[in-house]
Amino acid sequence: MTSAVPRLQTAEAFGLDPFREHVARGMRDLFLPLEDLLISGGDPRLALDPATGLNEYGCGPRPLAGDLSFASSTASVISERAFERVACAREDMMRSAIALGLEEAFEARFEAMREELKAQLGLAHDVDAVFAPSGTDAQLLALFVAQARLGRRLTTILVGSDQTGSGAAHTARGRHFNVLTAAGCPVRKDEPVAGLGCEAIAVPLADPQGEARGAAAIDAAVLRAVARAAAGGAGVLLQVMDSSKLGWRAPGEACLADIAQRWPDRVQIVVDACQMRLGRGRLKAHLDRGHMVLITGSKYFGGPAFAGALLLPPASSRPFHRKSVKLAPGLADYTGRSDWPKSYKALRGRLESRANLGQWLRWEAALAEMTAYYAVPEAFRSRAVRELGRGIEDLIMLSPSLLAVARPAPTPLADDEEFSDATIFPFTVHGPHGPIGVEKCRALYRALNRDMSRLIVTSAADAELAAQSCLIGQPVRLDRADARPIAALRLCIGARLIIEAWSCDASAARRNLERTLDRIAAVVAKIELLLAAAGPEFAEP
């Protein structure tokens, strides 16, 4: 489907002389197609496959009508609503740049977005937001902030190391996580980022058999790791999970309170909330306790990948109001001046003024989704999450080939809001020889998002279903002792499903939720259809 949003091609449309050198240098990129801008300013994960026009997450840079998308744990295709806001934001930036100059206009817009983000999330005025090209980039910023606050060498303790982004194993040690930074700087993957290198301890959420570890066992493992690192004289950046790729949280609140009391000046807690599957009350509680928080606008809220940010409580931001804070040299390849609040004058003076247009526009899109989501009454959001979740669980249970991945017993909290119910539903896929392995699962994931009607000869209806694009959460590897690894796929509830289902008319809202469940049922049906039609391709030997 072609969007009605116009593509601006010429500078003349805004009264500019396109031949003036300063305009060509400073503003020419603003006139690129929106699709090109939306995939700019990131790392190679955003690159489009020339054959499919999709990135490695199966998403393109334009709205797509008619797709069955339940992939908010991974990435989402941009919505028409967000695409329209992006187009308007670009026009506004062009006008502001003419009046103020691009650098000043860009700075002003980032400050305004910072305040809009805090307002949408209900955050206090003294919380600071630092923008980043992705959640992975934001992890490097968190490491830098922890170094500045604690003033000593660090050890990162990575809780949920088996259920976080693949780049976290590198960023936890202050290392490059790809071969190219968002600023376009070539680097060597897994080599230290100058000024950030450190040690890391991994604390997985699953046991050696791939089953969920008990809450008490995880808490004990985290306490042991913190005590060991602190005894060695290191400061600790404790990265905790809320929530993981499978929707799990750890460690418990009592464990975090104990750590904060025992090592107040040795441990900085950062919460990996990149999935954004936590209530605003819970988010505020983390910040009130002095925890830094990693967030994105591209998971639950459904903005285009990537849009990351680091939220800083006052205790973490205090060092940056001094002139003595030094920039980790390698961090300049990952962040620019406009990413940081204007009050961080000393730090900003050491950073390049670099307009990351892609990062800016992806956050514009994410804010459009947040605005629409929080306009839906909280009571309906909670009801919709609960009813859709029950429907997904029933569909997985009724499928002969799918088996739900058992999750830890939830600990409901008063500030969880709609997230007291699950929003990620992982499952393994089973053939005649048991659960399919990682590579077969990846092949099935890709086939779901493609027209596979060529395989279907049973009926026209089945062929139509096989042609349908179905985007779900990417496979999560599940390692098991003494057995080959398998993988879990995920059906996810995201903000867009809630926004599209909401209606002031209760009957209409009910019908909308029922239609959403019908679409989820179609995804499960396509999985069964593919397994039946291409059994040898997906079955394990």
Coordinates of C-alpha atoms in Angstrom, one line a residue:
M1 CA 0.0 0.0 0.0
T2 CA 1.3 3.5 -0.9
S3 CA 1.1 6.0 1.8
A4 CA -0.7 9.3 1.2
V5 CA 2.2 11.2 2.8
P6 CA 4.0 13.2 0.1
R7 CA 7.7 12.7 -0.6
L8 CA 9.5 16.0 -0.8
Q9 CA 12.1 16.0 -3.5
T10 CA 13.3 19.6 -3.9
A11 CA 14.7 22.4 -1.8
E12 CA 12.7 24.9 -3.9
A13 CA 9.5 23.6 -2.2
F14 CA 10.7 25.5 0.9
G15 CA 12.0 28.5 -0.8
L16 CA 15.6 27.5 -0.7
D17 CA 18.3 28.0 -3.2
P18 CA 19.6 24.4 -3.6
F19 CA 22.8 25.6 -5.1
R20 CA 24.0 27.5 -2.0
E21 CA 26.9 25.6 -0.6
H22 CA 25.9 26.0 3.1
V23 CA 22.4 24.6 2.4
A24 CA 23.9 21.7 0.4
R25 CA 26.2 20.8 3.2
G26 CA 23.8 21.3 6.1
M27 CA 20.4 20.4 4.8
R28 CA 20.6 18.2 1.8
D29 CA 20.0 15.0 3.7
L30 CA 16.6 16.4 4.9
F31 CA 15.4 16.1 1.4
L32 CA 16.1 12.4 1.0
P33 CA 13.1 10.1 0.8
L34 CA 11.6 9.4 4.3
E35 CA 12.3 5.7 3.8
D36 CA 16.0 6.4 3.4
L37 CA 16.1 8.7 6.4
L38 CA 14.3 6.2 8.7
I39 CA 17.0 3.5 8.1
S40 CA 19.9 6.0 8.5
G41 CA 21.9 6.7 11.5
G42 CA 22.0 3.2 12.8
D43 CA 24.3 0.2 12.6
P44 CA 24.2 -2.6 9.9
R45 CA 21.2 -4.2 11.5
L46 CA 19.0 -1.6 9.7
A47 CA 20.3 -2.4 6.3
L48 CA 17.7 -3.6 3.8
D49 CA 18.1 -6.8 1.8
P50 CA 18.0 -5.8 -1.9
A51 CA 16.0 -8.9 -2.7
T52 CA 13.2 -8.4 -0.1
G53 CA 13.4 -4.7 0.8
L54 CA 13.4 -5.8 4.5
N55 CA 15.9 -5.5 7.3
E56 CA 17.1 -8.5 9.3
Y57 CA 14.0 -8.2 11.5
G58 CA 11.7 -8.6 8.5
C59 CA 10.6 -5.0 8.5
G60 CA 10.6 -2.4 5.7
P61 CA 10.7 1.4 6.2
R62 CA 7.2 2.1 5.0
P63 CA 3.7 1.3 6.4
L64 CA 2.4 -2.1 5.2
A65 CA -1.4 -2.7 5.1
G66 CA -2.8 -6.2 5.7
D67 CA 0.2 -7.8 7.4
L68 CA -0.3 -9.9 10.6
S69 CA 2.2 -8.4 13.0
F70 CA 2.7 -9.7 16.5
A71 CA 6.4 -9.1 16.7
S72 CA 6.7 -6.2 19.2
S73 CA 9.4 -8.1 21.2
T74 CA 11.6 -7.8 18.1
A75 CA 10.6 -5.0 15.8
S76 CA 7.5 -3.6 14.0
V77 CA 6.8 -2.0 10.7
I78 CA 6.1 1.7 11.0
S79 CA 2.4 2.6 11.2
E80 CA 0.6 5.1 8.9
R81 CA 0.0 7.3 12.0
A82 CA 3.8 7.4 12.8
F83 CA 4.8 7.8 9.2
E84 CA 2.6 10.9 8.9
R85 CA 4.1 12.4 12.1
V86 CA 7.6 11.7 10.7
A87 CA 6.7 13.6 7.5
C88 CA 5.3 16.5 9.4
A89 CA 8.3 16.6 11.7
R90 CA 10.6 16.7 8.7
E91 CA 8.7 19.7 7.2
D92 CA 8.8 21.5 10.5
M93 CA 12.6 20.9 10.8
M94 CA 13.1 22.3 7.3
R95 CA 11.3 25.5 8.3
S96 CA 13.1 25.8 11.6
A97 CA 16.4 25.2 9.9
I98 CA 15.8 28.0 7.5
A99 CA 15.0 30.4 10.4
L100 CA 17.6 29.2 12.9
G101 CA 20.1 27.1 11.1
L102 CA 20.1 23.3 11.2
E103 CA 22.2 22.9 14.3
E104 CA 20.1 25.1 16.5
A105 CA 16.9 23.7 15.1
F106 CA 18.0 20.2 15.7
E107 CA 19.1 21.0 19.3
A108 CA 15.7 22.6 20.0
R109 CA 13.8 19.7 18.6
F110 CA 15.7 17.2 20.7
E111 CA 15.1 19.2 23.9
A112 CA 11.4 19.3 23.1
M113 CA 11.3 15.6 22.4
R114 CA 13.1 15.0 25.7
E115 CA 10.3 16.8 27.5
E116 CA 7.6 15.1 25.5
L117 CA 9.0 11.7 26.3
K118 CA 9.2 12.5 30.0
A119 CA 5.6 13.8 29.9
Q120 CA 4.3 10.7 28.2
L121 CA 6.0 8.4 30.7
G122 CA 4.9 10.6 33.7
L123 CA 8.5 11.3 34.9
A124 CA 9.6 13.9 37.3
H125 CA 11.2 17.1 36.0
D126 CA 14.6 16.1 37.6
V127 CA 14.9 12.9 35.5
D128 CA 17.1 13.3 32.5
A129 CA 16.8 11.5 29.2
V130 CA 19.8 10.7 27.0
F131 CA 18.9 9.6 23.5
A132 CA 20.7 6.8 21.6
P133 CA 20.5 5.2 18.2
S134 CA 19.4 1.9 19.8
G135 CA 19.0 0.2 23.2
T136 CA 22.4 -1.5 22.6
D137 CA 24.1 1.9 22.2
A138 CA 22.3 3.1 25.3
Q139 CA 24.0 0.3 27.3
L140 CA 27.4 1.8 26.5
L141 CA 26.1 5.2 27.7
A142 CA 25.0 3.6 31.0
L143 CA 28.5 2.1 31.4
F144 CA 30.0 5.5 30.9
V145 CA 27.6 7.2 33.4
A146 CA 28.3 4.5 36.0
Q147 CA 32.1 5.1 35.7
A148 CA 31.6 8.8 36.2
R149 CA 29.4 8.3 39.2
L150 CA 31.4 5.6 41.0
G151 CA 34.8 6.9 40.0
R152 CA 36.5 3.5 39.9
R153 CA 37.1 0.5 37.5
L154 CA 33.9 -1.4 36.9
T155 CA 32.6 -4.9 36.7
T156 CA 29.3 -5.3 34.9
I157 CA 26.9 -8.0 36.2
L158 CA 24.5 -8.9 33.4
V159 CA 21.4 -10.5 34.7
G160 CA 19.4 -12.2 32.0
S161 CA 22.5 -12.7 29.9
D162 CA 20.7 -15.5 28.0
Q163 CA 17.6 -13.4 27.3
T164 CA 18.9 -10.0 26.3
G165 CA 20.0 -8.5 23.0
S166 CA 23.0 -10.2 21.3
G167 CA 25.0 -7.0 21.6
A168 CA 24.8 -6.9 25.4
A169 CA 27.6 -9.5 25.8
H170 CA 29.9 -6.9 24.2
T171 CA 28.5 -3.7 25.7
A172 CA 28.6 -5.2 29.2
R173 CA 32.4 -5.4 28.8
G174 CA 32.7 -1.9 27.1
R175 CA 33.3 -3.4 23.7
H176 CA 32.2 -2.7 20.2
F177 CA 29.1 -4.7 19.3
N178 CA 29.2 -4.4 15.5
V179 CA 31.6 -3.4 12.8
L180 CA 30.1 0.0 12.2
T181 CA 28.8 2.5 14.7
A182 CA 25.7 4.6 14.2
A183 CA 28.0 7.6 13.4
G184 CA 29.4 5.6 10.5
C185 CA 32.7 4.9 12.1
P186 CA 34.3 1.5 11.2
V187 CA 35.3 -0.5 14.3
R188 CA 36.4 -4.0 15.2
K189 CA 33.7 -6.0 16.8
D190 CA 34.5 -7.1 20.4
E191 CA 37.5 -4.8 20.7
P192 CA 37.3 -2.4 23.7
V193 CA 35.7 1.0 23.2
A194 CA 38.5 3.4 24.3
G195 CA 37.9 4.4 27.9
L196 CA 35.1 1.9 28.6
G197 CA 36.7 -1.6 28.8
C198 CA 35.8 -3.6 31.8
E199 CA 35.0 -7.1 33.1
A200 CA 31.6 -8.8 33.1
I201 CA 29.8 -11.5 34.9
A202 CA 26.8 -13.3 33.3
V203 CA 23.8 -14.4 35.3
P204 CA 21.4 -16.4 33.1
L205 CA 17.7 -16.7 33.9
A206 CA 17.4 -20.3 32.7
D207 CA 19.1 -23.4 34.3
P208 CA 21.3 -25.8 32.3
Q209 CA 18.2 -27.7 31.2
G210 CA 16.7 -24.5 29.6
E211 CA 14.1 -24.2 32.3
A212 CA 13.3 -21.1 34.3
R213 CA 15.5 -20.8 37.4
G214 CA 13.6 -20.1 40.6
A215 CA 13.5 -16.5 41.9
A216 CA 15.4 -17.4 45.0
A217 CA 18.2 -19.0 43.0
I218 CA 18.6 -16.0 40.7
D219 CA 18.6 -13.6 43.7
A220 CA 21.3 -15.7 45.4
A221 CA 23.4 -15.8 42.2
V222 CA 23.2 -12.0 41.8
L223 CA 24.2 -11.4 45.5
R224 CA 27.2 -13.7 45.1
A225 CA 28.3 -11.9 42.0
V226 CA 28.0 -8.4 43.5
A227 CA 29.8 -9.5 46.7
R228 CA 32.6 -11.1 44.7
A229 CA 33.1 -8.0 42.5
A230 CA 32.9 -5.6 45.4
A231 CA 35.4 -7.6 47.4
G232 CA 37.9 -7.3 44.6
G233 CA 37.7 -3.5 44.8
A234 CA 35.6 -2.9 41.7
G235 CA 32.6 -0.7 41.3
V236 CA 29.6 -2.6 40.0
L237 CA 27.2 -1.8 37.2
L238 CA 24.3 -4.2 37.9
Q239 CA 22.2 -4.6 34.8
V240 CA 18.8 -6.1 35.9
M241 CA 16.0 -7.3 33.7
D242 CA 12.5 -5.9 33.4
S243 CA 11.6 -7.6 31.1
S244 CA 13.6 -10.1 29.0
K245 CA 13.0 -11.4 25.5
L246 CA 10.7 -14.0 27.0
G247 CA 9.0 -11.5 29.3
W248 CA 10.8 -12.5 32.5
R249 CA 12.0 -10.2 35.3
A250 CA 14.9 -10.6 37.7
P251 CA 16.1 -10.2 40.4
G252 CA 13.4 -9.5 42.9
E253 CA 12.8 -6.1 44.5
A254 CA 13.9 -7.3 48.0
C255 CA 17.2 -8.4 46.5
L256 CA 17.8 -5.0 44.8
A257 CA 16.9 -3.2 48.1
D258 CA 19.4 -5.4 49.9
I259 CA 22.2 -4.6 47.4
A260 CA 21.5 -0.9 47.5
Q261 CA 21.7 -0.9 51.3
R262 CA 24.9 -3.0 51.6
W263 CA 26.9 -1.3 48.8
P264 CA 25.4 2.2 48.3
D265 CA 28.5 3.8 46.9
R266 CA 29.9 0.7 45.1
V267 CA 26.9 -0.4 43.0
Q268 CA 24.9 1.4 40.3
I269 CA 21.8 -0.4 39.1
V270 CA 20.6 0.0 35.6
V271 CA 17.3 -1.6 34.6
D272 CA 17.0 -3.1 31.1
A273 CA 13.5 -2.0 30.3
C274 CA 14.1 -1.9 26.6
Q275 CA 11.0 -4.1 26.0
M276 CA 9.0 -1.3 27.8
R277 CA 6.6 -3.9 29.3
L278 CA 6.3 -2.1 32.6
G279 CA 3.8 0.3 34.0
R280 CA 4.6 4.0 34.3
G281 CA 4.4 3.7 38.1
R282 CA 6.9 0.9 38.1
L283 CA 9.2 2.9 35.8
K284 CA 9.0 5.9 38.2
A285 CA 9.7 3.7 41.2
H286 CA 13.0 2.4 39.6
L287 CA 14.1 6.0 39.1
D288 CA 13.0 7.1 42.6
R289 CA 15.3 4.3 43.9
G290 CA 18.2 5.7 42.0
H291 CA 18.2 3.1 39.2
M292 CA 19.1 4.2 35.7
V293 CA 16.7 2.8 33.1
L294 CA 17.3 1.7 29.5
I295 CA 14.3 2.1 27.3
T296 CA 13.3 2.0 23.6
G297 CA 10.4 3.3 21.6
S298 CA 10.7 0.3 19.2
K299 CA 9.5 -2.7 21.2
Y300 CA 6.2 -2.6 23.0
F301 CA 5.3 0.8 21.6
G302 CA 5.9 -0.3 18.0
G303 CA 8.1 2.5 16.7
P304 CA 10.5 1.5 14.0
A305 CA 13.9 0.0 15.1
F306 CA 16.0 1.6 16.5
A307 CA 15.1 4.3 19.1
G308 CA 16.9 4.0 22.4
A309 CA 17.3 6.2 25.5
L310 CA 18.9 6.1 28.9
L311 CA 16.8 7.6 31.8
L312 CA 18.9 9.1 34.6
P313 CA 17.8 9.8 38.1
P314 CA 19.4 12.9 39.9
A315 CA 22.1 10.9 41.6
S316 CA 23.4 9.6 38.3
S317 CA 23.2 12.9 36.5
R318 CA 24.9 15.0 39.2
P319 CA 28.5 14.4 38.1
F320 CA 27.7 15.8 34.6
H321 CA 27.0 19.2 36.0
R322 CA 30.7 19.5 37.0
K323 CA 33.4 20.6 34.6
S324 CA 35.7 17.7 35.6
V325 CA 33.9 14.9 33.9
K326 CA 36.0 13.4 31.1
L327 CA 34.5 11.8 28.0
A328 CA 35.5 8.2 27.4
P329 CA 37.3 8.8 24.0
G330 CA 35.7 5.9 22.2
L331 CA 32.2 7.1 23.2
A332 CA 32.4 9.9 20.7
D333 CA 31.8 7.3 17.9
Y334 CA 28.4 6.4 19.6
T335 CA 26.8 9.7 20.8
G336 CA 26.5 13.3 19.7
R337 CA 26.0 16.6 21.5
S338 CA 22.2 16.7 21.0
D339 CA 21.7 13.3 22.6
W340 CA 22.5 14.9 26.0
P341 CA 20.5 17.5 27.9
K342 CA 21.7 21.1 27.4
S343 CA 22.4 21.3 31.1
Y344 CA 25.4 18.9 30.6
K345 CA 27.5 21.8 29.3
A346 CA 31.0 20.4 30.0
L347 CA 30.2 17.0 28.5
R348 CA 28.4 18.4 25.5
G349 CA 31.4 20.7 24.8
R350 CA 33.5 17.5 24.2
L351 CA 31.1 16.0 21.8
E352 CA 30.6 16.6 18.1
S353 CA 27.5 18.4 16.9
R354 CA 26.1 15.7 14.7
A355 CA 22.5 15.6 13.4
N356 CA 21.5 11.9 13.4
L357 CA 18.4 12.3 11.3
G358 CA 17.4 8.7 11.4
Q359 CA 17.5 8.5 15.2
W360 CA 15.5 11.7 15.5
L361 CA 12.8 10.5 13.1
R362 CA 12.5 7.1 14.7
W363 CA 11.9 8.8 18.0
E364 CA 9.3 11.0 16.4
A365 CA 7.5 7.9 15.2
A366 CA 7.8 6.2 18.7
L367 CA 6.3 9.3 20.4
A368 CA 3.4 9.2 18.0
E369 CA 2.7 5.7 19.2
M370 CA 3.1 6.5 22.9
T371 CA 0.7 9.5 22.5
A372 CA -1.9 7.3 20.9
Y373 CA -1.4 4.5 23.4
Y374 CA -1.8 6.6 26.5
A375 CA -4.9 8.3 25.0
V376 CA -6.6 4.9 25.4
P377 CA -8.2 4.6 28.9
E378 CA -6.2 2.5 31.3
A379 CA -9.1 0.2 32.1
F380 CA -9.4 -0.8 28.5
R381 CA -5.6 -1.3 28.1
S382 CA -5.7 -3.7 31.0
R383 CA -8.8 -5.5 29.8
A384 CA -7.4 -5.8 26.2
V385 CA -4.0 -7.2 27.4
R386 CA -5.8 -9.7 29.7
E387 CA -8.2 -10.9 27.0
L388 CA -5.7 -11.1 24.2
G389 CA -3.3 -12.9 26.4
R390 CA -5.9 -15.5 27.4
G391 CA -6.8 -16.0 23.7
I392 CA -3.1 -16.4 22.7
E393 CA -2.5 -19.0 25.5
D394 CA -5.6 -20.9 24.3
L395 CA -4.4 -20.9 20.7
I396 CA -1.0 -22.2 21.6
M397 CA -2.5 -24.9 23.8
L398 CA -4.9 -26.1 21.1
S399 CA -2.2 -26.3 18.4
P400 CA -0.9 -29.8 17.9
S401 CA 2.6 -28.5 17.0
L402 CA 3.2 -25.7 19.5
L403 CA 4.2 -25.9 23.2
A404 CA 4.2 -22.9 25.4
V405 CA 7.5 -22.2 27.2
A406 CA 6.9 -22.2 30.9
R407 CA 7.5 -18.9 32.6
P408 CA 8.4 -18.1 36.2
A409 CA 5.5 -17.5 38.6
P410 CA 4.6 -13.8 38.4
T411 CA 4.9 -11.5 41.3
P412 CA 2.1 -8.9 40.8
L413 CA 3.0 -5.4 41.9
A414 CA 0.7 -2.5 42.6
D415 CA 2.3 -0.3 40.0
D416 CA 2.4 -2.8 37.2
E417 CA -0.8 -1.5 35.6
E418 CA -1.7 -3.5 32.5
F419 CA 1.6 -5.4 32.7
S420 CA 0.5 -7.5 35.6
D421 CA -0.5 -9.8 32.8
A422 CA 1.9 -11.3 30.3
T423 CA 2.4 -9.7 26.9
I424 CA 5.0 -12.0 25.4
F425 CA 4.0 -15.6 24.7
P426 CA 7.0 -17.8 23.7
F427 CA 6.5 -21.3 22.3
T428 CA 8.6 -24.1 20.8
V429 CA 7.6 -25.8 17.6
H430 CA 7.4 -29.6 17.5
G431 CA 7.7 -32.0 14.6
P432 CA 7.7 -35.8 14.5
H433 CA 11.1 -35.9 16.2
G434 CA 10.5 -33.4 18.9
P435 CA 11.2 -29.6 19.1
I436 CA 12.8 -28.2 16.0
G437 CA 16.3 -26.8 16.3
V438 CA 17.6 -23.2 16.1
E439 CA 18.3 -23.1 12.3
K440 CA 15.0 -24.8 11.4
C441 CA 13.2 -22.4 13.7
R442 CA 14.8 -19.5 11.9
A443 CA 13.8 -20.9 8.6
L444 CA 10.2 -21.2 9.8
Y445 CA 10.3 -17.6 11.1
R446 CA 11.4 -16.3 7.7
A447 CA 8.9 -18.4 5.8
L448 CA 6.1 -17.0 8.0
N449 CA 6.9 -13.5 6.7
R450 CA 6.9 -14.6 3.0
D451 CA 4.5 -15.6 0.4
M452 CA 4.7 -19.4 0.6
S453 CA 1.6 -20.2 -1.6
R454 CA 3.8 -22.0 -4.1
L455 CA 4.0 -24.9 -1.6
I456 CA 0.2 -25.2 -1.2
V457 CA -1.9 -27.3 -3.5
T458 CA -4.7 -28.3 -1.1
S459 CA -7.1 -25.4 -1.6
A460 CA -7.4 -21.8 -2.7
A461 CA -8.1 -20.7 0.9
D462 CA -4.9 -22.4 2.2
A463 CA -2.9 -20.9 -0.6
E464 CA -4.3 -17.4 0.4
L465 CA -3.3 -18.0 4.0
A466 CA 0.2 -19.2 2.9
A467 CA 0.7 -16.0 1.0
Q468 CA -0.1 -13.8 4.1
S469 CA 2.8 -12.0 5.7
C470 CA 3.0 -13.0 9.4
L471 CA 5.6 -11.2 11.5
I472 CA 6.2 -12.6 15.0
G473 CA 9.0 -12.4 17.6
Q474 CA 12.3 -13.7 16.4
P475 CA 13.6 -17.0 17.6
V476 CA 15.2 -17.0 21.1
R477 CA 17.9 -19.7 21.5
L478 CA 17.3 -22.1 24.4
D479 CA 20.4 -24.0 25.4
R480 CA 20.0 -27.4 27.1
A481 CA 22.7 -29.5 28.8
D482 CA 23.4 -32.8 27.0
A483 CA 20.9 -32.0 24.2
R484 CA 21.0 -29.9 21.1
P485 CA 19.8 -26.3 21.5
I486 CA 16.3 -25.4 20.4
A487 CA 14.6 -22.0 20.0
A488 CA 11.3 -20.4 20.9
L489 CA 9.2 -18.1 18.7
R490 CA 7.0 -15.4 20.3
L491 CA 3.5 -14.1 19.8
C492 CA 3.4 -10.6 21.3
I493 CA 0.9 -8.1 22.4
G494 CA 2.0 -4.6 21.6
A495 CA 0.7 -1.1 21.9
R496 CA -0.6 -0.9 18.4
L497 CA -3.0 -3.8 19.0
I498 CA -4.5 -1.9 21.9
I499 CA -4.8 1.4 20.0
E500 CA -6.5 -0.3 17.0
A501 CA -8.9 -2.2 19.2
W502 CA -10.1 0.8 21.3
S503 CA -13.5 2.3 20.7
C504 CA -15.8 4.4 22.9
D505 CA -18.5 1.9 21.7
A506 CA -18.1 -1.1 23.9
S507 CA -19.6 -3.5 21.3
A508 CA -17.2 -2.2 18.6
A509 CA -14.2 -2.6 21.0
R510 CA -15.3 -6.2 21.7
R511 CA -15.5 -6.9 18.0
N512 CA -12.1 -5.4 17.4
L513 CA -10.5 -7.6 20.0
E514 CA -12.2 -10.6 18.5
R515 CA -10.9 -9.7 15.1
T516 CA -7.4 -9.4 16.6
L517 CA -7.7 -12.9 18.0
D518 CA -8.8 -14.1 14.6
R519 CA -5.6 -12.6 13.1
I520 CA -3.5 -14.3 15.7
A521 CA -5.3 -17.6 14.9
A522 CA -4.3 -17.1 11.3
V523 CA -0.7 -16.9 12.3
V524 CA -0.9 -20.2 14.2
A525 CA -2.8 -21.7 11.2
K526 CA 0.0 -20.7 8.8
I527 CA 2.6 -22.3 11.1
E528 CA 0.6 -25.6 11.0
L529 CA 0.1 -25.2 7.2
L530 CA 3.9 -24.8 6.6
L531 CA 4.8 -27.7 8.9
A532 CA 2.4 -29.9 6.9
A533 CA 3.3 -28.7 3.5
A534 CA 7.1 -28.5 4.0
G535 CA 7.5 -31.1 6.7
P536 CA 10.9 -32.4 5.7
E537 CA 12.3 -28.8 5.5
F538 CA 11.4 -28.0 9.1
A539 CA 11.6 -31.5 10.7
E540 CA 14.8 -32.5 12.5
P541 CA 16.7 -35.5 11.2

